[in-house]
mmCIF file of C-alpha atoms in Angstrom:
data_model
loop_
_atom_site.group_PDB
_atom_site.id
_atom_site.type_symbol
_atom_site.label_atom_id
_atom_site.label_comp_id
_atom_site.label_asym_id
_atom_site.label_seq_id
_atom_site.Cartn_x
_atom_site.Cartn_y
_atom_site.Cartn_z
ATOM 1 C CA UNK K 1 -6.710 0.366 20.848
ATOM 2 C CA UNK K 2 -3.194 0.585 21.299
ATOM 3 C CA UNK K 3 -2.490 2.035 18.018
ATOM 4 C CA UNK K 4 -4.281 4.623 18.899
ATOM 5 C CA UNK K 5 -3.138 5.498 22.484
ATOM 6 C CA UNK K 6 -0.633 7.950 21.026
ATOM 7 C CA UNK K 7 -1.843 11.083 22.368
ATOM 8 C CA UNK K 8 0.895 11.423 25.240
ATOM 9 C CA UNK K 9 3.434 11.233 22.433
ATOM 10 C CA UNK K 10 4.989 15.025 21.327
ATOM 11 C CA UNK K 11 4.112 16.103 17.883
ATOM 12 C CA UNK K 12 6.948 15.713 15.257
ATOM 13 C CA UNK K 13 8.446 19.410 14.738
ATOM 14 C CA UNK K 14 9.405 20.058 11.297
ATOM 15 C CA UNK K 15 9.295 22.985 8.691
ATOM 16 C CA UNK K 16 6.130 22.811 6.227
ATOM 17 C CA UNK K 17 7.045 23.759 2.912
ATOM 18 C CA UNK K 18 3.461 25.416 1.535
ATOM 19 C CA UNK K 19 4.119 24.528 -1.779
ATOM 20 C CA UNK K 20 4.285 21.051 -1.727
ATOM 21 C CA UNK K 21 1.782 21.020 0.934
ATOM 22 C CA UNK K 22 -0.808 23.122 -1.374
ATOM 23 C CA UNK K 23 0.279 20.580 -4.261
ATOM 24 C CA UNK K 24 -0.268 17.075 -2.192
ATOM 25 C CA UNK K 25 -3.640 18.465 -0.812
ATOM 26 C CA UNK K 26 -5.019 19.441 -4.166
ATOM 27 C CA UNK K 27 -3.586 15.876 -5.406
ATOM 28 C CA UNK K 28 -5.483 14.372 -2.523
ATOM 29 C CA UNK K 29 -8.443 16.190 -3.194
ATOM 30 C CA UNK K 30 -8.542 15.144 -7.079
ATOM 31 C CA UNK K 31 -8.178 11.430 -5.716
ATOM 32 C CA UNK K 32 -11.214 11.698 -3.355
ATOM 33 C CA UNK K 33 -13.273 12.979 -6.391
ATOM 34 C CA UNK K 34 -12.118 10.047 -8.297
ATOM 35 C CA UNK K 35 -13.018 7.418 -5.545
ATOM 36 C CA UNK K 36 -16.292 9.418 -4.999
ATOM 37 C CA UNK K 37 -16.738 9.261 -8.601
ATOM 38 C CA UNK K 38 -16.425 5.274 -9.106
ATOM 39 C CA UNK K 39 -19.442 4.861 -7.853
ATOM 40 C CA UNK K 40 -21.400 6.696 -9.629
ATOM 41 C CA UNK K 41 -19.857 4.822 -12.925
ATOM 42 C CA UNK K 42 -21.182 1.969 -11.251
ATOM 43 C CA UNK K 43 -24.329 3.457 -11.706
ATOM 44 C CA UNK K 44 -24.168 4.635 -15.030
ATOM 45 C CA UNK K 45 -23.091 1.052 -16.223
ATOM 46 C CA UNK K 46 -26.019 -0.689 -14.201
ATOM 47 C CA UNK K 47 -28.391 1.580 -15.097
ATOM 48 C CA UNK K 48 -27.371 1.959 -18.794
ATOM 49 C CA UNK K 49 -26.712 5.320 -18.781
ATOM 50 C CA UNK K 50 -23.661 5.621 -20.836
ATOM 51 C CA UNK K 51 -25.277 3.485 -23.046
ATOM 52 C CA UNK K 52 -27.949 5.851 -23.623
ATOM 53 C CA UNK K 53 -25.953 8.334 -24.205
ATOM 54 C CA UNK K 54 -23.376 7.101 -26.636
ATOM 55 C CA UNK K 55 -26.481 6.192 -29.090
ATOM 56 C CA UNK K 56 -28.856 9.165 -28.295
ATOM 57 C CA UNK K 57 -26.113 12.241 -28.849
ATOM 58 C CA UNK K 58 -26.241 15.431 -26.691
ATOM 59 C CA UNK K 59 -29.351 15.069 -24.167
ATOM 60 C CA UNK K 60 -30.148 16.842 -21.602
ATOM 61 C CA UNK K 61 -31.574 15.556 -18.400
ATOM 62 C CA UNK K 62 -34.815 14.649 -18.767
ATOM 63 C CA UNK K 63 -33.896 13.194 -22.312
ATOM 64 C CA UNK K 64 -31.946 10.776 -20.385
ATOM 65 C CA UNK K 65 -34.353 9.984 -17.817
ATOM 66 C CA UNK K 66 -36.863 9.152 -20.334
ATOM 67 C CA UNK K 67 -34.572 6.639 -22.167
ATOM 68 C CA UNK K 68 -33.672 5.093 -19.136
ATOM 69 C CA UNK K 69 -36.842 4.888 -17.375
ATOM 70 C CA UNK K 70 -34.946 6.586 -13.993
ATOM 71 C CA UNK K 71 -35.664 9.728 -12.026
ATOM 72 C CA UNK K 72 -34.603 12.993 -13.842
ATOM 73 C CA UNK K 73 -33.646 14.814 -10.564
ATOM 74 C CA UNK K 74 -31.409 11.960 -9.705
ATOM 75 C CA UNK K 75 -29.915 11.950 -13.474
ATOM 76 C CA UNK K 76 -29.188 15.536 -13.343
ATOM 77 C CA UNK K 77 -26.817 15.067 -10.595
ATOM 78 C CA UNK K 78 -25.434 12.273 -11.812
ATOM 79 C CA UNK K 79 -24.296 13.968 -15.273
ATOM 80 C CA UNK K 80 -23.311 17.042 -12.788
ATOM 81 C CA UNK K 81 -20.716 14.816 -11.622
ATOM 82 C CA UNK K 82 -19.664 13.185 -14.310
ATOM 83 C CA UNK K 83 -19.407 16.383 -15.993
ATOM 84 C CA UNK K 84 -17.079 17.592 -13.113
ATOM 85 C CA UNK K 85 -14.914 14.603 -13.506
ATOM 86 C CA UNK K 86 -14.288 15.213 -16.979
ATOM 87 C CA UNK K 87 -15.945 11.824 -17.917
ATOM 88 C CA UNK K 88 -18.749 13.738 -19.796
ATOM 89 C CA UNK K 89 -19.013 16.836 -21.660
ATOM 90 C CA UNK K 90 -21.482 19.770 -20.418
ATOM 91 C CA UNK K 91 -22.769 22.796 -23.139
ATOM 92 C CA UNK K 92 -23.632 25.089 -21.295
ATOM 93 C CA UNK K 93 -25.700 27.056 -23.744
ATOM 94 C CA UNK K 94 -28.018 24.457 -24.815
ATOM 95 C CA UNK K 95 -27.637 22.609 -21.383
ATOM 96 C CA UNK K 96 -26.888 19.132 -22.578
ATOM 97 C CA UNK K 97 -24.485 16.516 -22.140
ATOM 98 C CA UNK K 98 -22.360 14.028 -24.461
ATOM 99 C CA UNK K 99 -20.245 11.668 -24.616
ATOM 100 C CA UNK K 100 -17.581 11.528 -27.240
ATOM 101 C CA UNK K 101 -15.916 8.677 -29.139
ATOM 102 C CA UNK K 102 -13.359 7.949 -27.228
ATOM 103 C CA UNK K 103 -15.334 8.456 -23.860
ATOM 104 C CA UNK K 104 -17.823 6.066 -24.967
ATOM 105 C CA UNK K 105 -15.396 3.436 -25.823
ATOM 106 C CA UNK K 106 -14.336 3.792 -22.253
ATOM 107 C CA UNK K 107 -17.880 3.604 -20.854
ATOM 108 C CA UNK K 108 -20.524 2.606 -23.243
ATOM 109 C CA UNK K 109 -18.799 -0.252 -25.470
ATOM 110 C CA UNK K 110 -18.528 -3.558 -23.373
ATOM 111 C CA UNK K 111 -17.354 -5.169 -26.527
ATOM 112 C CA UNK K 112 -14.605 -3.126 -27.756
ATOM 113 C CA UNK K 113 -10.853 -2.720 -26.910
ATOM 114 C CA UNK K 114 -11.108 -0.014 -24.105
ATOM 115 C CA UNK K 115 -13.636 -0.617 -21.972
ATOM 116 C CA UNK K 116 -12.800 0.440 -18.125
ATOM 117 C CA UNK K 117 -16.351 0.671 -16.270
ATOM 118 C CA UNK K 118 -16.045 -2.593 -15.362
ATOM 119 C CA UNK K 119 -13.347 -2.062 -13.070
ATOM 120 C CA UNK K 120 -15.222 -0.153 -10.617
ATOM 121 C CA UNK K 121 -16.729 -3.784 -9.488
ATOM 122 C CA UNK K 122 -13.695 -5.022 -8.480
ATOM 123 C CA UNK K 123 -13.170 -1.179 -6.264
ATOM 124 C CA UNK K 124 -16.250 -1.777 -4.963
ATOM 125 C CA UNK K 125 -15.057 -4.764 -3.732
ATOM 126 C CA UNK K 126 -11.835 -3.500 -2.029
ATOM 127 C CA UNK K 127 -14.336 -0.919 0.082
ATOM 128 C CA UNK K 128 -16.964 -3.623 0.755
ATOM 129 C CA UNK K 129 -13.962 -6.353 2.262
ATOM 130 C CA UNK K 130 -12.002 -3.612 3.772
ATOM 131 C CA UNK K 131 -12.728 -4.539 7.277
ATOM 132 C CA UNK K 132 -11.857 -8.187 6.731
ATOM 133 C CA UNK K 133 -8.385 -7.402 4.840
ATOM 134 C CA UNK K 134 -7.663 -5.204 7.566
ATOM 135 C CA UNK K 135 -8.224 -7.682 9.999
ATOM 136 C CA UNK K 136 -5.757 -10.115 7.586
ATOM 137 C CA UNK K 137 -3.205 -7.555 8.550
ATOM 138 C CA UNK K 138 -3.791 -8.188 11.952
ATOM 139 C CA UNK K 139 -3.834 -11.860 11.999
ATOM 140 C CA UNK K 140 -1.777 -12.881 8.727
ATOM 141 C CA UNK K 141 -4.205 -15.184 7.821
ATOM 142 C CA UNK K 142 -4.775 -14.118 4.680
ATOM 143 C CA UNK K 143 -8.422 -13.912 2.836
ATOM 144 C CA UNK K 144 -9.972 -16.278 0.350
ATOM 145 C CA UNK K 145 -10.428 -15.442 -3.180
ATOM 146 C CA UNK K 146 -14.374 -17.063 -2.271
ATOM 147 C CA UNK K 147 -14.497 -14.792 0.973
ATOM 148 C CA UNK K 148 -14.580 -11.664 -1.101
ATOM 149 C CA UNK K 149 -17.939 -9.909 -2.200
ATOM 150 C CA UNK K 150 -19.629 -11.143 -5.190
ATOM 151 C CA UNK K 151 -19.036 -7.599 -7.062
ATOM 152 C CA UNK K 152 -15.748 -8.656 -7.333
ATOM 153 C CA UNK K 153 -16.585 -11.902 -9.155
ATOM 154 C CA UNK K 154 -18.323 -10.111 -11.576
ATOM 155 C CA UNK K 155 -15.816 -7.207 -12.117
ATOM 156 C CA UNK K 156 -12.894 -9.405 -12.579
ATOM 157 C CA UNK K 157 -14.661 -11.135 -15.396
ATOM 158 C CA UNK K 158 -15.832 -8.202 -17.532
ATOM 159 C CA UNK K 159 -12.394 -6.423 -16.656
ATOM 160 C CA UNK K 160 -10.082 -8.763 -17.881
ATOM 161 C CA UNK K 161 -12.738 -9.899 -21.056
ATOM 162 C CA UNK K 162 -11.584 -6.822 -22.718
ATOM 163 C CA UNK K 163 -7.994 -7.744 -22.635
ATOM 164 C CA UNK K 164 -8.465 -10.955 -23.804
ATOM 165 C CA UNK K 165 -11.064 -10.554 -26.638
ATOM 166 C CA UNK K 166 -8.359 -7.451 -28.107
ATOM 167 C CA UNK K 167 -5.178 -9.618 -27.332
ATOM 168 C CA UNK K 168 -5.919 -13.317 -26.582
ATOM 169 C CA UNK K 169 -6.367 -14.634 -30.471
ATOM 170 C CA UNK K 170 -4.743 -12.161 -32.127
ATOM 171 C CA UNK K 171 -1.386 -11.173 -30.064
ATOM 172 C CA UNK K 172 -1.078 -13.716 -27.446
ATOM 173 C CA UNK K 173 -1.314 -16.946 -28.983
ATOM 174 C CA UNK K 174 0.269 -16.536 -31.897
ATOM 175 C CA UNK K 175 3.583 -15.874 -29.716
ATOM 176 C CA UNK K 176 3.702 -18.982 -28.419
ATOM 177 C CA UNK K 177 5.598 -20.873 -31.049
ATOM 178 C CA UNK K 178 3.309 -23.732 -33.015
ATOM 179 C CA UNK K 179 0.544 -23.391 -30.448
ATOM 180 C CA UNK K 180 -1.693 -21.620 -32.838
ATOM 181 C CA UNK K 181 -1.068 -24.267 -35.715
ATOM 182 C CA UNK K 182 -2.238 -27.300 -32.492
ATOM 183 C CA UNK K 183 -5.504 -25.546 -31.940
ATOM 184 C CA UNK K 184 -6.770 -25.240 -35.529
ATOM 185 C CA UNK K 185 -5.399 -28.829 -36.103
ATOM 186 C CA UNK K 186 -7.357 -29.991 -32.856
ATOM 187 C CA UNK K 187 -6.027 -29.175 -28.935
ATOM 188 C CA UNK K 188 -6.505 -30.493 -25.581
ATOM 189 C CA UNK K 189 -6.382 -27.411 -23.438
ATOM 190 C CA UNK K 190 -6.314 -26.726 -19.973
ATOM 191 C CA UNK K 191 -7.539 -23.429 -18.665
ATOM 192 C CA UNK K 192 -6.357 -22.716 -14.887
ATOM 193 C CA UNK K 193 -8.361 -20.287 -12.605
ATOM 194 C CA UNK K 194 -10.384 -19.726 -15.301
ATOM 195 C CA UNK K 195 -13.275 -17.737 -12.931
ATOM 196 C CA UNK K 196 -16.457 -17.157 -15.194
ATOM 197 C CA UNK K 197 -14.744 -19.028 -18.253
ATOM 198 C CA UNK K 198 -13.968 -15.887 -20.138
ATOM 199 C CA UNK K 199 -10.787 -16.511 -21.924
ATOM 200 C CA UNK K 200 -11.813 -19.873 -22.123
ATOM 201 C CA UNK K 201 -14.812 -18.972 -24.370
ATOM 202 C CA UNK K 202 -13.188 -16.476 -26.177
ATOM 203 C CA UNK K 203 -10.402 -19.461 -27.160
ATOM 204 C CA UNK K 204 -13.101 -21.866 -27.789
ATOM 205 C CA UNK K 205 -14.993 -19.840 -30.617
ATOM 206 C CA UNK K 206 -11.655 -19.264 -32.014
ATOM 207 C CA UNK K 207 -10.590 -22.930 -32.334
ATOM 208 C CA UNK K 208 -13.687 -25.056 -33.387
ATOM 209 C CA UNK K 209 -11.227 -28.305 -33.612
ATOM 210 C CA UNK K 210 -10.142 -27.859 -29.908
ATOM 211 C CA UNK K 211 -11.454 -29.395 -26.646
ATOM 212 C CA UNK K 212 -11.409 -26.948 -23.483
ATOM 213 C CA UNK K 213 -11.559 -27.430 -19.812
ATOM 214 C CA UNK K 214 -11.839 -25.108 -17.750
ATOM 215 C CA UNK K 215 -10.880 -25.653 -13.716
ATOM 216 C CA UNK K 216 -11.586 -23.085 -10.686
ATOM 217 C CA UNK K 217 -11.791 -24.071 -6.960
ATOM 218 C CA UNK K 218 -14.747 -21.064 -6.760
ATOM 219 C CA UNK K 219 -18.050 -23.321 -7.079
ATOM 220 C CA UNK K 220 -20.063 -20.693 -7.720
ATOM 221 C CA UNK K 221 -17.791 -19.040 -10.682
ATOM 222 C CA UNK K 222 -17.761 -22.578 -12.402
ATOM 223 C CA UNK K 223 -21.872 -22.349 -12.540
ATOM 224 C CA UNK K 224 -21.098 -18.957 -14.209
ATOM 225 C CA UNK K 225 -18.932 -20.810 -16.766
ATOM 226 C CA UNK K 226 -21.193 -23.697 -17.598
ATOM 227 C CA UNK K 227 -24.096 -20.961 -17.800
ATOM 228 C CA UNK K 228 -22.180 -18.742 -20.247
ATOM 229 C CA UNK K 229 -20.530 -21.802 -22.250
ATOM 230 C CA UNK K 230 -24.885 -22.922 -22.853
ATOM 231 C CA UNK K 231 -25.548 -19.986 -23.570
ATOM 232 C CA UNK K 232 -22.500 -20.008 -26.406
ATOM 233 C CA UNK K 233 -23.778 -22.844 -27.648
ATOM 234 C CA UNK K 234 -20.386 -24.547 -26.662
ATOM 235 C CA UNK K 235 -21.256 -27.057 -24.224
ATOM 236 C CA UNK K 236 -20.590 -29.836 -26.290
ATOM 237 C CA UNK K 237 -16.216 -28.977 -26.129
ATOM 238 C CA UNK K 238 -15.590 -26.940 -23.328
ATOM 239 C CA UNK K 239 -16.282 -28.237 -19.707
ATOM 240 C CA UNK K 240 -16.142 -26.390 -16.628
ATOM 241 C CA UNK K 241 -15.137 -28.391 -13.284
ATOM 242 C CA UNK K 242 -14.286 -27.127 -9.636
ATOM 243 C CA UNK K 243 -10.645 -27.858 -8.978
ATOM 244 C CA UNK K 244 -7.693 -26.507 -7.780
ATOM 245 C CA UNK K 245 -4.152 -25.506 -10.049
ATOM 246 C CA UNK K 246 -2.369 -28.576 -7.636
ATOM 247 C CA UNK K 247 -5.473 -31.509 -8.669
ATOM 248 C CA UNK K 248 -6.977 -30.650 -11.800
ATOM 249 C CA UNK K 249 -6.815 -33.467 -13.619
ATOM 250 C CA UNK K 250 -7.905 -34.743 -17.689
ATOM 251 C CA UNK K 251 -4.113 -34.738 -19.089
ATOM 252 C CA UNK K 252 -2.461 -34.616 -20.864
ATOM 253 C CA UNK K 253 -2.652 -31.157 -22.592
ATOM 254 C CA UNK K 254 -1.021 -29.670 -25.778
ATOM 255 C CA UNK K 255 -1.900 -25.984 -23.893
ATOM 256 C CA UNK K 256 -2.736 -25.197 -20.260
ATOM 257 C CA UNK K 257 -3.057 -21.471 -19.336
ATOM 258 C CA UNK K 258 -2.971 -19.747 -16.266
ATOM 259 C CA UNK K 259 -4.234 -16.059 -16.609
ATOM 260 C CA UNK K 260 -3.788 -13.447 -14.201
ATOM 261 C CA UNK K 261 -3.673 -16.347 -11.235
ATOM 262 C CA UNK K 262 -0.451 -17.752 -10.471
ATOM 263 C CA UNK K 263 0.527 -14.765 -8.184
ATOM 264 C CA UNK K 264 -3.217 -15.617 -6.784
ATOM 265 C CA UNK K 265 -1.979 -18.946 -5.661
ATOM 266 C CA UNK K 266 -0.206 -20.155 -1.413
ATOM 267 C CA UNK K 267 2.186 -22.522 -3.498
ATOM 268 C CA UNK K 268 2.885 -21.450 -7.296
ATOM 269 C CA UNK K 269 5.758 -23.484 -7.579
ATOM 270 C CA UNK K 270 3.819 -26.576 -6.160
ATOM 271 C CA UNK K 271 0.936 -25.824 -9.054
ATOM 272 C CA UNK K 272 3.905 -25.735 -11.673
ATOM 273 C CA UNK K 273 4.704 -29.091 -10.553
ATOM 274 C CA UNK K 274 1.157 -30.305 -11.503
ATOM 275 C CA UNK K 275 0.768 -28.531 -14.720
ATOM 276 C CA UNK K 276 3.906 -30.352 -15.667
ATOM 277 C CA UNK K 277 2.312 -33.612 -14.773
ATOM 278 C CA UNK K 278 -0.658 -32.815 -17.189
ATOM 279 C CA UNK K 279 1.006 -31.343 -19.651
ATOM 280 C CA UNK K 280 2.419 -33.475 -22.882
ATOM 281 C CA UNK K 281 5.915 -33.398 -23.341
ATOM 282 C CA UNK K 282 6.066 -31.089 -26.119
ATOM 283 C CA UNK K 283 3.450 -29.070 -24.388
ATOM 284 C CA UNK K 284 3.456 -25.249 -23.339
ATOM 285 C CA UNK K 285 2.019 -23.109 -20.341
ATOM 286 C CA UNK K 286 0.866 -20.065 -21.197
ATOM 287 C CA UNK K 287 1.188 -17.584 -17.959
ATOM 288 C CA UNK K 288 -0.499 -14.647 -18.173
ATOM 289 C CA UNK K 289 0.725 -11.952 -15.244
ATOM 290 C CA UNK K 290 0.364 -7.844 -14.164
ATOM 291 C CA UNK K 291 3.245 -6.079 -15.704
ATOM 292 C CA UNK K 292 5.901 -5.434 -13.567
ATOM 293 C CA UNK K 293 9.691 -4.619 -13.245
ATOM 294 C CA UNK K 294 11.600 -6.495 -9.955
ATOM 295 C CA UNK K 295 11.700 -3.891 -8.097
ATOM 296 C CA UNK K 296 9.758 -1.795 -6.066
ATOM 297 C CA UNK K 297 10.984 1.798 -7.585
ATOM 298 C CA UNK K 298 10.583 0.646 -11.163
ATOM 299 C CA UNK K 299 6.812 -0.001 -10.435
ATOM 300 C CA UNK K 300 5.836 3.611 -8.790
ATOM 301 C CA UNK K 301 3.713 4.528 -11.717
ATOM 302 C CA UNK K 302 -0.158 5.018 -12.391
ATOM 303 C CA UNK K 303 -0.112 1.193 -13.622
ATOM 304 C CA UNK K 304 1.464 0.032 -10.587
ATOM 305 C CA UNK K 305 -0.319 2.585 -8.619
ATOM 306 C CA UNK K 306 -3.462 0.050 -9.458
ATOM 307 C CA UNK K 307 -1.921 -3.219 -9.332
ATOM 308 C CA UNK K 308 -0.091 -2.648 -6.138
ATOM 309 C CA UNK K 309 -3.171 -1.480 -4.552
ATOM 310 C CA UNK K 310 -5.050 -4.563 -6.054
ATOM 311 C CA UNK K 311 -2.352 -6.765 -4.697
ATOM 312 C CA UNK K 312 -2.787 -5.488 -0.927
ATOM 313 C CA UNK K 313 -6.894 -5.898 -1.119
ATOM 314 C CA UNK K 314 -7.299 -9.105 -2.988
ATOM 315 C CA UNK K 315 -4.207 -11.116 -4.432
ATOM 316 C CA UNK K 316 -1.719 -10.940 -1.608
ATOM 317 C CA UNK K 317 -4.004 -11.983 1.224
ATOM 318 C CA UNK K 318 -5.537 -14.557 -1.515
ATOM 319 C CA UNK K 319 -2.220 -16.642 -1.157
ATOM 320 C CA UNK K 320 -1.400 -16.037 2.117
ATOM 321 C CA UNK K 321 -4.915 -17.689 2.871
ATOM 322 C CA UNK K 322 -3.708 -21.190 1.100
ATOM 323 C CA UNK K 323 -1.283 -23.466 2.024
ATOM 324 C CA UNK K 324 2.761 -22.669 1.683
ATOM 325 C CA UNK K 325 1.068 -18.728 1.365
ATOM 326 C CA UNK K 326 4.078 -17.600 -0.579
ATOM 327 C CA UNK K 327 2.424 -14.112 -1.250
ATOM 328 C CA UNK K 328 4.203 -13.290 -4.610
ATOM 329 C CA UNK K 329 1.808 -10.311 -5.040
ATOM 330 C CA UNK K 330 1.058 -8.848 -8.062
ATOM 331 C CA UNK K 331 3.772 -7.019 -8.825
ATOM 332 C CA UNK K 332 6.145 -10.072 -8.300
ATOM 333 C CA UNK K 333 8.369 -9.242 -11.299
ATOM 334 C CA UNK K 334 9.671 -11.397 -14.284
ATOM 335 C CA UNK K 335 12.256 -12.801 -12.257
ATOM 336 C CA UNK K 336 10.708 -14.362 -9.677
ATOM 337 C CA UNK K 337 7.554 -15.596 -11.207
ATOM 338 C CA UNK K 338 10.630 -17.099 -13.393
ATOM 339 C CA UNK K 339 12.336 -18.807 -10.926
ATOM 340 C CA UNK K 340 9.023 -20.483 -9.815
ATOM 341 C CA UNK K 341 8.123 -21.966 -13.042
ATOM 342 C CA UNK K 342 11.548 -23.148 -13.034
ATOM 343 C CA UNK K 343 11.492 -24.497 -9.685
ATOM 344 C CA UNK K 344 8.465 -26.193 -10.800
ATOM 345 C CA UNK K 345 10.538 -28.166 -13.900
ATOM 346 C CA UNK K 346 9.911 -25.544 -16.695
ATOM 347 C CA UNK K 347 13.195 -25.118 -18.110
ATOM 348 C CA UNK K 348 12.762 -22.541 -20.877
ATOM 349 C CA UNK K 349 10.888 -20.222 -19.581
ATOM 350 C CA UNK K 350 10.574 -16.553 -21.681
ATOM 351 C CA UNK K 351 8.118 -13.291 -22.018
ATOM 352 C CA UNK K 352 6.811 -14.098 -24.975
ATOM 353 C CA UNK K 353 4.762 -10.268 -24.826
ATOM 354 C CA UNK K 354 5.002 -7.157 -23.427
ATOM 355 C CA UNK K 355 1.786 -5.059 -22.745
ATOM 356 C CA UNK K 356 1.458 -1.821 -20.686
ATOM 357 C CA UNK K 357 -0.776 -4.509 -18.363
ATOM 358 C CA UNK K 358 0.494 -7.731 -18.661
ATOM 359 C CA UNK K 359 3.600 -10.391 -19.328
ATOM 360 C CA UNK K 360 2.747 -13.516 -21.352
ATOM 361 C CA UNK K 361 5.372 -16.066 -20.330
ATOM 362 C CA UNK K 362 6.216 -18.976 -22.755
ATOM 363 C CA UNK K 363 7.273 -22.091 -20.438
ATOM 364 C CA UNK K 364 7.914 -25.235 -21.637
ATOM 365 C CA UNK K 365 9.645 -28.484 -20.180
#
């Protein structure tokens, strides 16, 4: 309440120019059509509406209702507004709608290189925990990667999937000096935070020689993993057990990875310290991390725009929930998730790749 008790206060007096004002309203505007809009891709992935489209060609509404067994009213507002948003294309004349090539990659193709609908989960997610991230700021306790909705489980998973099956085996790995040569010999590997097992599969039915273990302190993702690795028929070499990045044990490894989590964690430096311990001598860590420069005005772009935003809902109050709660965010910067791998014994520690998304680091003892 006493935020709010401002009302005695005098309003600031200052010169409006219109311009700028006309410019950051219709900017506004344009982002509350977007944030309106993720929801309804949420629907059209569910439902399998893109889908439809992307094999079916131009249909109108009631085509689409019929493929998708769903209400044509409902559809025809739906492809109104996607329409609007530019994510579909309207002829007017013969009143249908498509989706082109490079649209459907985007919403229809859960397999290939581009897919984004996914993402919406983990937005969902940042409206549905609002209230208990804003009551983080109050408090500074933090919020647990398992306090957050399920959606965002689920998201994160399919999200990052597409990165990894385009980059993982074919970019990312082969970086790492002689790691690629160890797995199709026969690995030990170590995958940290590894969520619904994604890039551990995707590893695992690239390297047939290798053994993989997968560790996550989220119960309920690791029943996800041992679910999806059953239904890869790779039970028999990769296992899925709950632990944290400071007690996972099974050492030691020729590769442990850590994708998209070390930012996640209250003490990075103290989970450095433990991968070293499980981690042979010749060994590497693979850390996978958001792109980001070290400081706060080389990030201010649409890719920041995301990560920093990410950061405040999910990863920030993630570590801050954990012991040490170091909060390196996720836009921490190559220097200081550097110096932490260091502190933690690495002494060669290098970006092995560059991405518009992400920095895979190369750390070895």
């Amino acid at each position: 309440m006493e935020a709010r008790q401002s009302s005695s206060r005098q309003p600031i007096s200052r010169e409006i120019d219109s311009t700028k004002l006309q410019a950051f309203v219709d900017k506004m505007l344009g982002d509350v059509g977007a944030a309106m809009t993720g929801s309804l891709v949420m629907i059209g992935d569910e439902l399998g509406l893109y889908r439809a489209m992307a094999e079916a060609g131009p249909v109108n509404p009631n085509e689409l209702a019929q493929l998708t067994a769903t209400n044509a009213r409902m559809v025809q507002e739906w492809l109104a507004a996607q329409a609007a948003a530019g994510y579909v294309n309207f002829d007017p004349v013969a009143g249908t709608y498509t989706l082109d090539p490079e649209q459907a990659m985007i919403f229809a193709d859960e397999d290939g290189p581009a897919f984004l609908a996914s993402a919406y989960d983990i937005v969902a997610a940042g409206y549905r925990d609002e209230p208990r991230v804003r009551e983080a700021f109050k408090t500074g306790r933090g919020l647990g990667w398992h306090e957050h909705h399920t959606c965002l489980f689920r998201g994160t998973e399919r999200f990052f999937k597409t990165g990894y099956k385009a980059h993982l085996v074919s970019e990312w790995l082969p970086s790492l000096g002689g790691v690629v040569a160890r797995l199709e010999a026969g690995a030990r590997v170590a995958d940290v935070g590894c969520g619904h097992g994604a890039s551990t599969l995707i590893m695992a039915q690239a390297f047939p020689k290798s053994q993989f273990f997968g560790f996550d302190y989220h119960m309920p993702s690791i029943l996800a993993a041992r679910e999806a690795a059953a239904d890869a028929g790779l039970a028999d070499r990769v296992h899925f057990e709950r632990a944290t990045a400071k007690d996972f044990t099974g050492g030691p490894y020729d590769l442990v990875c850590f994708f998209d989590c070390l930012h996640d964690m209250g003490d990075p430096a103290g989970a450095a310290a433990h991968v070293k311990k499980e981690l042979k001598r010749d060994g590497v860590w693979m850390v996978v991390e958001p792109q980001a420069a070290d400081s706060v005005a080389d990030n201010l772009n649409p890719v920041g725009r995301i990560f920093y935003a990410a950061s405040t809902m999910i990863c920030t109050p993630a570590s801050m929930s954990q012991d040490v709660g170091l909060a390196l965010g996720a836009q921490a910067g190559r220097k200081r998730l550097g110096d932490v791998m260091r502190e933690g014994g690495f002494n060669h520690v290098k970006v092995a790749v560059d991405t518009p998304f992400n920095m895979v680091f190369d750390a070895r003892l």
